[in-house]
Amino acid sequence: MQQAVQYQSGASTSGAAPETRYETILSASESVFAHSGYRGATMREIAERAGVAQGLIHYHFKTKEDLFEAMVARRSGHINDQRAHSLTLLFEEHENPTLESIVEALFRPTIVAGISQAGDGGAFARILVSTANSAGEWEQTLTEKYYDPIAHKYIAALVRIEPRLSRDNAVWAYMFAIGVGMTMMAKTGRAGRLSEGLCDDGDADIMLSKIVPFICAGIRALTD
Amino acid sequence: MQQAVQYQSGASTSGAAPETRYETILSASESVFAHSGYRGATMREIAERAGVAQGLIHYHFKTKEDLFEAMVARRSGHINDQRAHSLTLLFEEHENPTLESIVEALFRPTIVAGISQAGDGGAFARILVSTANSAGEWEQTLTEKYYDPIAHKYIAALVRIEPRLSRDNAVWAYMFAIGVGMTMMAKTGRAGRLSEGLCDDGDADIMLSKIVPFICAGIRALTD
DNA sequence: GTCTATAGTTCGATAGAC
DNA sequence: GTCTATCGAACTATAGAC
């Protein structure tokens, strides 16, 4: 009897689809890592959240570091596949896609995935923030492995459709765009607090209608 | 009579002035918290870095949480005083200050302070990123206490000089601006890696020349 | 104020039954 | 594959000498 390896992603806690214990642990770790950070999260809490014995996590993932990386790999793989696919489509369908369409292709998958996470919107985005913004060697290796490839694709797309954007400014533009997206997706509650409830981050289209024009105007300001 | 001069020349921020043990511990905690995060940092490591016994930290600061808050309070107080002062000056000297001058007043103190940190540029910025981007109750309380007041001042300044900017868009604009600044100040090495060394984040004026036009154009794109 | 020593807790990981 | 039980290490915080 083998495992039926069906990489059904999505994997939110609102379970219609049946999950293997392996996948249940991954989903549980996502919530706990997001809430407490890598170091603050404990294997005990993850096991409790997943409804399994603590020893089972070590059977499947060996160590805490490996569990974290497996969780990042599953989620980032799904989102970055969508991004790469959207980007390819854009250049197949148009000679010169608009900057707006490219920026939207960058953010829509993450925002939609974040919002569709039942109960814990922004969980994975918060993990990304703390990982990508760490200067630690391990964290930067993870970022390089799972996020630099798609970053290079977008930077190349930017210089292609905006010829007056120098390569270093394109890199800055990408970094800035990611930074803007982080504040939008992390859902810390600060925007709502500062605006006394005026700012709502629960609707993907509203969010994109703020973030896309902001970033596109910023990028164009960096062209020579 | 002064106290004995035998202070350990630990890794303090600016090398010359002698510090009390209290201040030495605060500076050491800044480095360690920045490198390992709040939970990853240990009192033993902070004590070692500061060149004092571990027990002394508890004598001065009682708990790890209190030490962290004292560290945030010292550093944020200094930077935010500069920001508030610059903002007041701008409105005293001009009827309508430019958007550029306001955005620069927001970022210059942090960037300059980050660069002038001997050896560990971006240390405090990285602490801010992980604190402000956490959804935890304690972290958001700290953000509210030490950073929301200056945020409200800047949001008010934005709506004052850009009357066509709605209040909720001003809040989004401020959040986005902070997000952009984070990627600039955290100094993770990613920009250099993605650009194969082209992007240099060591010069305050170069950094401001990228970040200020980007953010100002983004904000103007959110006006009606 | 500053130190040494340690109490009391919690963690990641392993061993072994089923 | 999954569970229970537990080991050894590392942590925060305290007690008490000086």
CSV table of C-alpha atoms (C1' of nucleotides) in Angstrom, one decimal:
chain,number,residue,atom,x,y,z
A,1,MET,CA,0.0,0.0,0.0
A,2,GLN,CA,1.6,3.3,-1.1
A,3,GLN,CA,0.6,6.8,-0.3
A,4,ALA,CA,-1.6,8.3,-2.8
A,5,VAL,CA,0.5,11.4,-3.6
A,6,GLN,CA,-2.0,13.9,-4.8
A,7,TYR,CA,-0.6,17.4,-4.3
A,8,GLN,CA,-4.0,19.0,-3.8
A,9,SER,CA,-3.1,22.5,-2.7
A,10,GLY,CA,-5.2,25.2,-1.2
A,11,ALA,CA,-5.2,23.3,2.0
A,12,SER,CA,-7.0,25.9,4.2
A,13,THR,CA,-8.4,24.8,7.4
A,14,SER,CA,-11.9,24.9,6.0
A,15,GLY,CA,-11.7,21.3,5.0
A,16,ALA,CA,-14.0,20.0,2.4
A,17,ALA,CA,-11.2,18.1,0.8
A,18,PRO,CA,-9.8,15.2,2.9
A,19,GLU,CA,-6.2,15.7,3.8
A,20,THR,CA,-3.5,13.2,4.6
A,21,ARG,CA,-1.9,13.5,8.1
A,22,TYR,CA,1.2,14.8,6.3
A,23,GLU,CA,-0.8,17.7,4.7
A,24,THR,CA,-2.8,18.3,7.9
A,25,ILE,CA,0.5,18.9,9.7
A,26,LEU,CA,1.7,21.3,7.0
A,27,SER,CA,-1.5,23.3,7.3
A,28,ALA,CA,-1.4,23.4,11.0
A,29,SER,CA,2.2,24.5,11.0
A,30,GLU,CA,1.3,27.3,8.7
A,31,SER,CA,-1.1,28.8,11.2
A,32,VAL,CA,1.2,28.4,14.2
A,33,PHE,CA,4.3,29.7,12.4
A,34,ALA,CA,2.3,32.6,11.2
A,35,HIS,CA,1.0,33.5,14.6
A,36,SER,CA,4.2,33.0,16.7
A,37,GLY,CA,7.0,33.1,14.2
A,38,TYR,CA,9.5,30.4,13.5
A,39,ARG,CA,11.2,30.4,16.9
A,40,GLY,CA,8.0,31.1,18.8
A,41,ALA,CA,6.1,28.3,17.4
A,42,THR,CA,6.5,24.9,19.2
A,43,MET,CA,6.2,21.4,17.9
A,44,ARG,CA,3.7,20.7,20.7
A,45,GLU,CA,1.4,23.4,19.6
A,46,ILE,CA,1.6,22.4,15.9
A,47,ALA,CA,0.8,18.8,16.9
A,48,GLU,CA,-2.1,19.9,19.0
A,49,ARG,CA,-3.5,22.1,16.2
A,50,ALA,CA,-3.1,19.2,13.7
A,51,GLY,CA,-4.7,16.7,16.1
A,52,VAL,CA,-1.7,14.3,15.9
A,53,ALA,CA,1.0,13.1,18.3
A,54,GLN,CA,4.1,15.2,18.5
A,55,GLY,CA,6.3,12.3,17.5
A,56,LEU,CA,4.4,12.0,14.2
A,57,ILE,CA,5.7,15.3,13.0
A,58,HIS,CA,9.3,14.2,13.5
A,59,TYR,CA,8.5,10.9,11.7
A,60,HIS,CA,7.2,12.9,8.6
A,61,PHE,CA,9.5,15.9,8.7
A,62,LYS,CA,12.5,14.9,10.8
A,63,THR,CA,13.2,18.4,12.2
A,64,LYS,CA,11.5,21.7,12.9
A,65,GLU,CA,13.6,23.4,10.2
A,66,ASP,CA,12.6,20.8,7.6
A,67,LEU,CA,9.0,21.2,8.5
A,68,PHE,CA,9.2,24.9,8.0
A,69,GLU,CA,10.9,24.6,4.7
A,70,ALA,CA,8.3,22.0,3.5
A,71,MET,CA,5.5,24.4,4.4
A,72,VAL,CA,7.1,27.3,2.6
A,73,ALA,CA,7.8,25.0,-0.5
A,74,ARG,CA,4.2,23.8,-0.7
A,75,ARG,CA,2.6,27.2,-0.4
A,76,SER,CA,5.1,29.2,-2.5
A,77,GLY,CA,5.1,26.6,-5.2
A,78,HIS,CA,1.4,27.0,-5.7
A,79,ILE,CA,1.4,30.8,-5.7
A,80,ASN,CA,4.5,31.2,-7.9
A,81,ASP,CA,3.2,28.7,-10.4
A,82,GLN,CA,0.2,30.9,-10.9
A,83,ARG,CA,2.3,34.0,-11.2
A,84,ALA,CA,4.6,32.5,-13.8
A,85,HIS,CA,1.7,31.3,-15.7
A,86,SER,CA,-0.1,34.7,-15.7
A,87,LEU,CA,3.1,36.4,-16.8
A,88,THR,CA,3.6,34.0,-19.7
A,89,LEU,CA,0.0,34.4,-20.8
A,90,LEU,CA,0.4,38.2,-20.8
A,91,PHE,CA,3.3,38.2,-23.1
A,92,GLU,CA,1.7,35.6,-25.4
A,93,GLU,CA,-1.5,37.6,-25.7
A,94,HIS,CA,0.0,41.1,-26.1
A,95,GLU,CA,3.1,42.4,-27.8
A,96,ASN,CA,3.4,45.0,-25.0
A,97,PRO,CA,1.4,44.2,-21.9
A,98,THR,CA,0.6,47.2,-19.7
A,99,LEU,CA,2.5,47.7,-16.5
A,100,GLU,CA,-0.8,47.5,-14.6
A,101,SER,CA,-1.5,44.0,-15.9
A,102,ILE,CA,2.0,42.8,-14.8
A,103,VAL,CA,1.7,44.3,-11.3
A,104,GLU,CA,-1.7,42.8,-10.9
A,105,ALA,CA,-0.4,39.4,-12.0
A,106,LEU,CA,2.2,39.7,-9.2
A,107,PHE,CA,-0.2,40.4,-6.4
A,108,ARG,CA,-3.6,38.8,-7.2
A,109,PRO,CA,-2.6,35.2,-6.5
A,110,THR,CA,-1.2,36.1,-3.0
A,111,ILE,CA,-4.1,38.4,-2.1
A,112,VAL,CA,-6.7,35.9,-3.2
A,113,ALA,CA,-5.0,33.1,-1.5
A,114,GLY,CA,-4.7,35.2,1.7
A,115,ILE,CA,-8.3,36.1,1.7
A,116,SER,CA,-9.6,32.6,1.0
A,117,GLN,CA,-7.7,31.3,4.0
A,118,ALA,CA,-10.6,30.6,6.3
A,119,GLY,CA,-10.2,32.2,9.7
A,120,ASP,CA,-6.6,33.2,9.3
A,121,GLY,CA,-6.2,35.6,6.4
A,122,GLY,CA,-2.7,36.8,5.8
A,123,ALA,CA,-1.1,33.9,7.7
A,124,PHE,CA,1.3,32.9,5.0
A,125,ALA,CA,2.0,36.5,4.1
A,126,ARG,CA,3.1,37.2,7.6
A,127,ILE,CA,5.5,34.3,7.5
A,128,LEU,CA,6.9,35.7,4.3
A,129,VAL,CA,7.4,39.1,5.8
A,130,SER,CA,9.4,37.8,8.7
A,131,THR,CA,11.4,35.4,6.6
A,132,ALA,CA,12.3,37.7,3.7
A,133,ASN,CA,13.1,40.6,6.0
A,134,SER,CA,15.4,38.6,8.1
A,135,ALA,CA,19.1,39.0,7.5
A,136,GLY,CA,19.9,35.5,8.8
A,137,GLU,CA,21.7,33.2,6.5
A,138,TRP,CA,19.0,30.4,6.7
A,139,GLU,CA,16.2,32.8,6.0
A,140,GLN,CA,17.9,34.4,3.0
A,141,THR,CA,18.7,31.0,1.6
A,142,LEU,CA,15.0,30.1,1.7
A,143,THR,CA,14.1,33.4,0.1
A,144,GLU,CA,16.7,32.8,-2.6
A,145,LYS,CA,15.5,29.2,-3.2
A,146,TYR,CA,11.7,29.8,-3.3
A,147,TYR,CA,11.3,33.5,-4.3
A,148,ASP,CA,14.3,34.8,-6.2
A,149,PRO,CA,13.4,32.8,-9.4
A,150,ILE,CA,10.0,34.4,-9.8
A,151,ALA,CA,11.5,37.8,-8.8
A,152,HIS,CA,14.0,37.5,-11.7
A,153,LYS,CA,11.1,36.8,-14.1
A,154,TYR,CA,9.2,39.9,-13.0
A,155,ILE,CA,12.3,42.1,-13.0
A,156,ALA,CA,13.0,41.0,-16.6
A,157,ALA,CA,9.4,41.7,-17.5
A,158,LEU,CA,9.6,45.2,-16.1
A,159,VAL,CA,12.7,46.1,-18.1
A,160,ARG,CA,11.2,44.6,-21.2
A,161,ILE,CA,8.0,46.7,-21.2
A,162,GLU,CA,9.6,49.8,-19.7
A,163,PRO,CA,12.8,50.3,-21.7
A,164,ARG,CA,13.7,53.5,-19.9
A,165,LEU,CA,13.8,51.7,-16.6
A,166,SER,CA,17.4,50.8,-15.8
A,167,ARG,CA,18.2,47.4,-14.5
A,168,ASP,CA,19.1,48.6,-11.0
A,169,ASN,CA,16.0,50.7,-10.8
A,170,ALA,CA,13.9,47.7,-11.9
A,171,VAL,CA,15.3,45.7,-9.0
A,172,TRP,CA,14.5,48.6,-6.6
A,173,ALA,CA,11.0,48.8,-8.1
A,174,TYR,CA,10.5,45.1,-7.5
A,175,MET,CA,11.7,45.4,-3.9
A,176,PHE,CA,9.5,48.4,-3.3
A,177,ALA,CA,6.5,46.6,-4.8
A,178,ILE,CA,7.0,43.7,-2.5
A,179,GLY,CA,7.3,46.0,0.4
A,180,VAL,CA,4.0,47.6,-0.4
A,181,GLY,CA,2.3,44.3,-0.9
A,182,MET,CA,3.5,43.1,2.5
A,183,THR,CA,1.7,45.9,4.3
A,184,MET,CA,-1.4,45.1,2.4
A,185,MET,CA,-1.3,41.3,3.0
A,186,ALA,CA,0.0,41.0,6.5
A,187,LYS,CA,-3.4,42.0,8.0
A,188,THR,CA,-2.0,43.3,11.2
A,189,GLY,CA,-5.1,45.4,11.9
A,190,ARG,CA,-3.0,48.6,11.8
A,191,ALA,CA,-4.7,50.1,8.8
A,192,GLY,CA,-8.1,49.7,10.4
A,193,ARG,CA,-6.8,51.1,13.6
A,194,LEU,CA,-5.2,54.2,12.0
A,195,SER,CA,-8.2,54.9,9.9
A,196,GLU,CA,-10.8,54.2,12.7
A,197,GLY,CA,-12.3,51.5,10.6
A,198,LEU,CA,-12.3,53.3,7.3
A,199,CYS,CA,-9.7,51.0,5.6
A,200,ASP,CA,-11.0,47.5,4.8
A,201,ASP,CA,-8.6,44.9,3.8
A,202,GLY,CA,-11.1,42.1,3.3
A,203,ASP,CA,-11.9,42.6,-0.4
A,204,ALA,CA,-9.4,41.5,-3.0
A,205,ASP,CA,-10.6,43.9,-5.7
A,206,ILE,CA,-10.6,47.0,-3.4
A,207,MET,CA,-7.1,46.1,-2.3
A,208,LEU,CA,-5.8,45.7,-5.8
A,209,SER,CA,-7.5,49.0,-6.8
A,210,LYS,CA,-5.3,50.8,-4.2
A,211,ILE,CA,-2.1,48.8,-4.6
A,212,VAL,CA,-1.8,48.6,-8.4
A,213,PRO,CA,-2.0,52.3,-9.2
A,214,PHE,CA,0.3,53.2,-6.3
A,215,ILE,CA,3.0,50.8,-7.5
A,216,CYS,CA,2.7,51.5,-11.2
A,217,ALA,CA,3.0,55.3,-10.6
A,218,GLY,CA,6.0,54.7,-8.4
A,219,ILE,CA,7.7,52.5,-11.0
A,220,ARG,CA,7.1,55.1,-13.7
A,221,ALA,CA,8.7,57.7,-11.5
A,222,LEU,CA,11.9,55.7,-11.5
A,223,THR,CA,12.2,55.7,-15.3
A,224,ASP,CA,14.7,58.1,-16.8
B,1,MET,CA,33.4,61.1,42.6
B,2,GLN,CA,32.5,59.4,39.4
B,3,GLN,CA,32.0,55.8,39.0
B,4,ALA,CA,35.0,53.6,38.0
B,5,VAL,CA,35.8,53.8,34.4
B,6,GLN,CA,36.1,50.1,33.8
B,7,TYR,CA,33.2,49.8,31.4
B,8,GLN,CA,33.5,47.1,28.8
B,9,SER,CA,33.8,48.5,25.3
B,10,GLY,CA,31.2,46.2,23.9
B,11,ALA,CA,29.5,46.5,20.5
B,12,SER,CA,27.7,49.8,21.3
B,13,THR,CA,26.2,52.0,18.6
B,14,SER,CA,28.6,55.0,18.4
B,15,GLY,CA,32.0,54.1,19.7
B,16,ALA,CA,33.2,57.1,21.7
B,17,ALA,CA,30.9,58.1,24.5
B,18,PRO,CA,31.1,56.0,27.7
B,19,GLU,CA,27.8,54.3,28.5
B,20,THR,CA,26.2,53.2,31.7
B,21,ARG,CA,25.7,49.5,32.1
B,22,TYR,CA,22.0,50.2,31.7
B,23,GLU,CA,22.6,51.7,28.3
B,24,THR,CA,25.2,49.1,27.3
B,25,ILE,CA,22.6,46.4,27.9
B,26,LEU,CA,20.0,48.3,25.8
B,27,SER,CA,22.5,48.6,22.9
B,28,ALA,CA,23.5,45.0,23.1
B,29,SER,CA,19.9,43.8,23.1
B,30,GLU,CA,19.3,45.9,20.0
B,31,SER,CA,21.9,43.9,18.1
B,32,VAL,CA,20.8,40.5,19.4
B,33,PHE,CA,17.0,41.1,19.0
B,34,ALA,CA,17.7,42.4,15.5
B,35,HIS,CA,19.7,39.3,14.6
B,36,SER,CA,17.5,36.6,16.1
B,37,GLY,CA,14.1,38.2,16.6
B,38,TYR,CA,12.4,38.6,20.0
B,39,ARG,CA,11.9,35.0,20.7
B,40,GLY,CA,15.1,33.8,19.2
B,41,ALA,CA,17.2,36.2,21.2
B,42,THR,CA,18.3,34.9,24.6
B,43,MET,CA,19.2,36.8,27.8
B,44,ARG,CA,22.4,34.9,27.9
B,45,GLU,CA,23.5,36.1,24.5
B,46,ILE,CA,22.5,39.7,25.4
B,47,ALA,CA,24.5,39.5,28.6
B,48,GLU,CA,27.5,38.1,26.8
B,49,ARG,CA,27.3,40.8,24.1
B,50,ALA,CA,27.0,43.5,26.7
B,51,GLY,CA,29.8,42.1,28.8
B,52,VAL,CA,27.7,41.8,32.0
B,53,ALA,CA,26.3,39.0,34.1
B,54,GLN,CA,22.9,37.7,33.1
B,55,GLY,CA,21.4,38.6,36.5
B,56,LEU,CA,22.2,42.3,36.0
B,57,ILE,CA,19.8,42.5,33.1
B,58,HIS,CA,16.9,41.3,35.3
B,59,TYR,CA,18.0,43.7,38.0
B,60,HIS,CA,17.7,46.7,35.6
B,61,PHE,CA,14.8,45.5,33.3
B,62,LYS,CA,13.0,42.8,35.3
B,63,THR,CA,11.8,40.7,32.3
B,64,LYS,CA,12.7,40.0,28.7
B,65,GLU,CA,9.5,41.7,27.6
B,66,ASP,CA,10.3,44.9,29.6
B,67,LEU,CA,13.8,44.9,28.2
B,68,PHE,CA,12.5,44.8,24.6
B,69,GLU,CA,10.0,47.6,25.3
B,70,ALA,CA,12.7,49.7,26.9
B,71,MET,CA,14.9,49.2,23.8
B,72,VAL,CA,12.1,50.1,21.4
B,73,ALA,CA,11.2,53.2,23.5
B,74,ARG,CA,14.7,54.6,23.6
B,75,ARG,CA,15.3,54.2,19.9
B,76,SER,CA,11.8,55.1,18.6
B,77,GLY,CA,11.7,58.1,20.9
B,78,HIS,CA,14.8,59.6,19.4
B,79,ILE,CA,13.8,59.0,15.8
B,80,ASN,CA,10.2,60.1,16.2
B,81,ASP,CA,11.2,63.3,18.0
B,82,GLN,CA,13.3,64.2,14.9
B,83,ARG,CA,10.4,63.4,12.6
B,84,ALA,CA,7.9,65.5,14.5
B,85,HIS,CA,10.4,68.4,14.7
B,86,SER,CA,11.0,68.3,10.9
B,87,LEU,CA,7.3,68.2,10.2
B,88,THR,CA,6.6,71.1,12.4
B,89,LEU,CA,9.4,73.1,10.8
B,90,LEU,CA,8.1,72.4,7.3
B,91,PHE,CA,4.7,73.9,8.1
B,92,GLU,CA,6.2,76.8,9.9
B,93,GLU,CA,8.5,77.7,7.0
B,94,HIS,CA,6.1,77.2,4.1
B,95,GLU,CA,2.4,77.7,3.6
B,96,ASN,CA,2.2,74.5,1.5
B,97,PRO,CA,5.3,72.3,1.9
B,98,THR,CA,5.9,69.9,-1.0
B,99,LEU,CA,4.9,66.2,-0.8
B,100,GLU,CA,8.5,65.4,-1.4
B,101,SER,CA,9.7,67.3,1.6
B,102,ILE,CA,7.3,65.6,3.9
B,103,VAL,CA,8.1,62.1,2.7
B,104,GLU,CA,11.8,62.9,3.1
B,105,ALA,CA,11.2,64.1,6.6
B,106,LEU,CA,9.6,60.7,7.3
B,107,PHE,CA,12.5,58.6,6.1
B,108,ARG,CA,15.7,60.5,6.5
B,109,PRO,CA,16.0,60.1,10.3
B,110,THR,CA,15.6,56.3,10.1
B,111,ILE,CA,17.9,55.8,7.1
B,112,VAL,CA,20.6,58.0,8.6
B,113,ALA,CA,20.3,56.3,12.0
B,114,GLY,CA,20.4,52.9,10.3
B,115,ILE,CA,23.5,53.7,8.3
B,116,SER,CA,25.4,55.3,11.2
B,117,GLN,CA,24.9,52.2,13.3
B,118,ALA,CA,28.5,50.8,13.4
B,119,GLY,CA,28.7,47.3,12.1
B,120,ASP,CA,25.0,46.4,12.2
B,121,GLY,CA,23.2,48.7,9.8
B,122,GLY,CA,19.5,48.2,9.6
B,123,ALA,CA,19.4,46.4,13.0
B,124,PHE,CA,16.6,48.4,14.5
B,125,ALA,CA,14.7,48.6,11.2
B,126,ARG,CA,14.6,44.8,11.1
B,127,ILE,CA,13.2,44.8,14.6
B,128,LEU,CA,10.5,47.2,13.5
B,129,VAL,CA,9.6,45.1,10.5
B,130,SER,CA,9.0,42.0,12.6
B,131,THR,CA,7.2,43.9,15.3
B,132,ALA,CA,4.9,46.0,13.2
B,133,ASN,CA,4.1,43.1,10.8
B,134,SER,CA,3.1,40.8,13.5
B,135,ALA,CA,-0.6,40.4,14.2
B,136,GLY,CA,0.1,39.5,17.9
B,137,GLU,CA,-1.6,41.5,20.5
B,138,TRP,CA,1.6,42.5,22.3
B,139,GLU,CA,3.3,43.6,19.1
B,140,GLN,CA,0.4,45.7,18.0
B,141,THR,CA,0.2,47.3,21.4
B,142,LEU,CA,3.8,48.3,21.1
B,143,THR,CA,3.3,49.6,17.6
B,144,GLU,CA,0.3,51.6,18.7
B,145,LYS,CA,2.1,53.0,21.7
B,146,TYR,CA,5.4,54.0,20.0
B,147,TYR,CA,4.5,54.5,16.3
B,148,ASP,CA,0.8,55.3,15.9
B,149,PRO,CA,1.1,58.9,17.3
B,150,ILE,CA,3.7,59.9,14.7
B,151,ALA,CA,1.7,58.1,12.0
B,152,HIS,CA,-1.3,60.2,12.7
B,153,LYS,CA,0.8,63.4,12.4
B,154,TYR,CA,2.0,62.3,9.0
B,155,ILE,CA,-1.5,61.2,7.8
B,156,ALA,CA,-2.9,64.6,8.8
B,157,ALA,CA,0.0,66.3,7.0
B,158,LEU,CA,-0.8,64.3,3.8
B,159,VAL,CA,-4.5,65.3,3.8
B,160,ARG,CA,-3.6,68.9,4.5
B,161,ILE,CA,-1.2,69.4,1.6
B,162,GLU,CA,-3.1,67.1,-0.8
B,163,PRO,CA,-6.8,68.0,-0.4
B,164,ARG,CA,-7.9,65.6,-3.1
B,165,LEU,CA,-6.5,62.7,-1.0
B,166,SER,CA,-9.3,61.1,0.9
B,167,ARG,CA,-8.7,60.1,4.5
B,168,ASP,CA,-8.7,56.4,3.9
B,169,ASN,CA,-6.4,56.7,0.9
B,170,ALA,CA,-4.1,58.8,3.1
B,171,VAL,CA,-4.0,55.9,5.6
B,172,TRP,CA,-3.2,53.4,2.8
B,173,ALA,CA,-0.6,55.8,1.4
B,174,TYR,CA,1.1,56.0,4.8
B,175,MET,CA,1.0,52.2,5.2
B,176,PHE,CA,2.4,51.7,1.7
B,177,ALA,CA,5.2,54.2,2.3
B,178,ILE,CA,6.2,52.4,5.5
B,179,GLY,CA,6.2,49.2,3.5
B,180,VAL,CA,8.5,50.6,0.9
B,181,GLY,CA,10.8,52.0,3.6
B,182,MET,CA,11.0,48.7,5.3
B,183,THR,CA,12.5,46.9,2.3
B,184,MET,CA,15.0,49.7,2.0
B,185,MET,CA,16.1,49.8,5.6
B,186,ALA,CA,16.1,46.2,6.6
B,187,LYS,CA,19.3,45.5,4.6
B,188,THR,CA,18.8,41.8,4.1
B,189,GLY,CA,21.2,41.7,1.1
B,190,ARG,CA,18.4,40.7,-1.2
B,191,ALA,CA,18.6,43.8,-3.4
B,192,GLY,CA,22.3,43.3,-3.9
B,193,ARG,CA,21.7,39.6,-4.7
B,194,LEU,CA,18.9,40.2,-7.2
B,195,SER,CA,20.8,42.9,-9.0
B,196,GLU,CA,24.2,41.1,-8.9
B,197,GLY,CA,25.7,43.9,-6.9
B,198,LEU,CA,24.2,46.8,-8.8
B,199,CYS,CA,22.0,48.0,-6.0
B,200,ASP,CA,23.9,49.6,-3.2
B,201,ASP,CA,22.0,50.4,0.0
B,202,GLY,CA,24.9,52.0,1.9
B,203,ASP,CA,24.4,55.6,0.9
B,204,ALA,CA,21.6,57.6,2.5
B,205,ASP,CA,21.2,60.1,-0.4
B,206,ILE,CA,21.1,57.4,-3.1
B,207,MET,CA,18.5,55.6,-1.1
B,208,LEU,CA,16.4,58.7,-0.6
B,209,SER,CA,16.7,59.5,-4.3
B,210,LYS,CA,14.9,56.2,-5.1
B,211,ILE,CA,12.4,56.0,-2.4
B,212,VAL,CA,11.1,59.6,-2.3
B,213,PRO,CA,10.0,59.8,-6.0
B,214,PHE,CA,8.6,56.3,-5.9
B,215,ILE,CA,6.4,57.1,-2.9
B,216,CYS,CA,5.3,60.6,-3.9
B,217,ALA,CA,4.2,59.4,-7.3
B,218,GLY,CA,2.3,56.5,-5.7
B,219,ILE,CA,0.5,58.9,-3.3
B,220,ARG,CA,-0.5,61.2,-6.1
B,221,ALA,CA,-1.9,58.2,-8.0
B,222,LEU,CA,-4.3,57.7,-5.1
B,223,THR,CA,-5.7,61.3,-5.3
B,224,ASP,CA,-9.1,61.6,-6.9
C,1,DG,C1',25.2,47.5,41.3
C,2,DT,C1',27.2,43.4,40.1
C,3,DC,C1',28.3,38.9,40.5
C,4,DT,C1',27.6,33.4,40.8
C,5,DA,C1',24.7,29.6,41.2
C,6,DT,C1',20.6,27.3,40.5
C,7,DA,C1',15.6,26.6,40.6
C,8,DG,C1',11.7,25.7,37.7
C,9,DT,C1',10.0,25.3,33.1
C,10,DT,C1',9.7,24.2,28.3
C,11,DC,C1',11.6,22.8,24.2
C,12,DG,C1',13.2,19.6,20.1
C,13,DA,C1',14.1,15.1,19.4
C,14,DT,C1',14.3,10.0,20.2
C,15,DA,C1',12.9,5.1,21.6
C,16,DG,C1',9.9,1.7,21.4
C,17,DA,C1',5.2,-0.5,21.8
C,18,DC,C1',1.4,-1.4,18.6
D,1,DG,C1',2.0,5.2,10.5
D,2,DT,C1',0.8,6.5,14.8
D,3,DC,C1',1.1,6.8,19.6
D,4,DT,C1',3.1,7.3,24.6
D,5,DA,C1',6.8,8.3,27.4
D,6,DT,C1',10.9,10.5,28.3
D,7,DC,C1',15.8,12.3,27.8
D,8,DG,C1',19.0,16.0,27.6
D,9,DA,C1',19.6,20.7,26.6
D,10,DA,C1',18.5,25.5,26.8
D,11,DC,C1',15.7,29.0,28.5
D,12,DT,C1',13.9,32.9,31.9
D,13,DA,C1',14.0,34.3,36.3
D,14,DT,C1',15.3,34.3,41.2
D,15,DA,C1',18.3,34.0,45.5
D,16,DG,C1',21.9,35.5,47.9
D,17,DA,C1',27.0,36.7,48.5
D,18,DC,C1',29.8,40.8,48.1
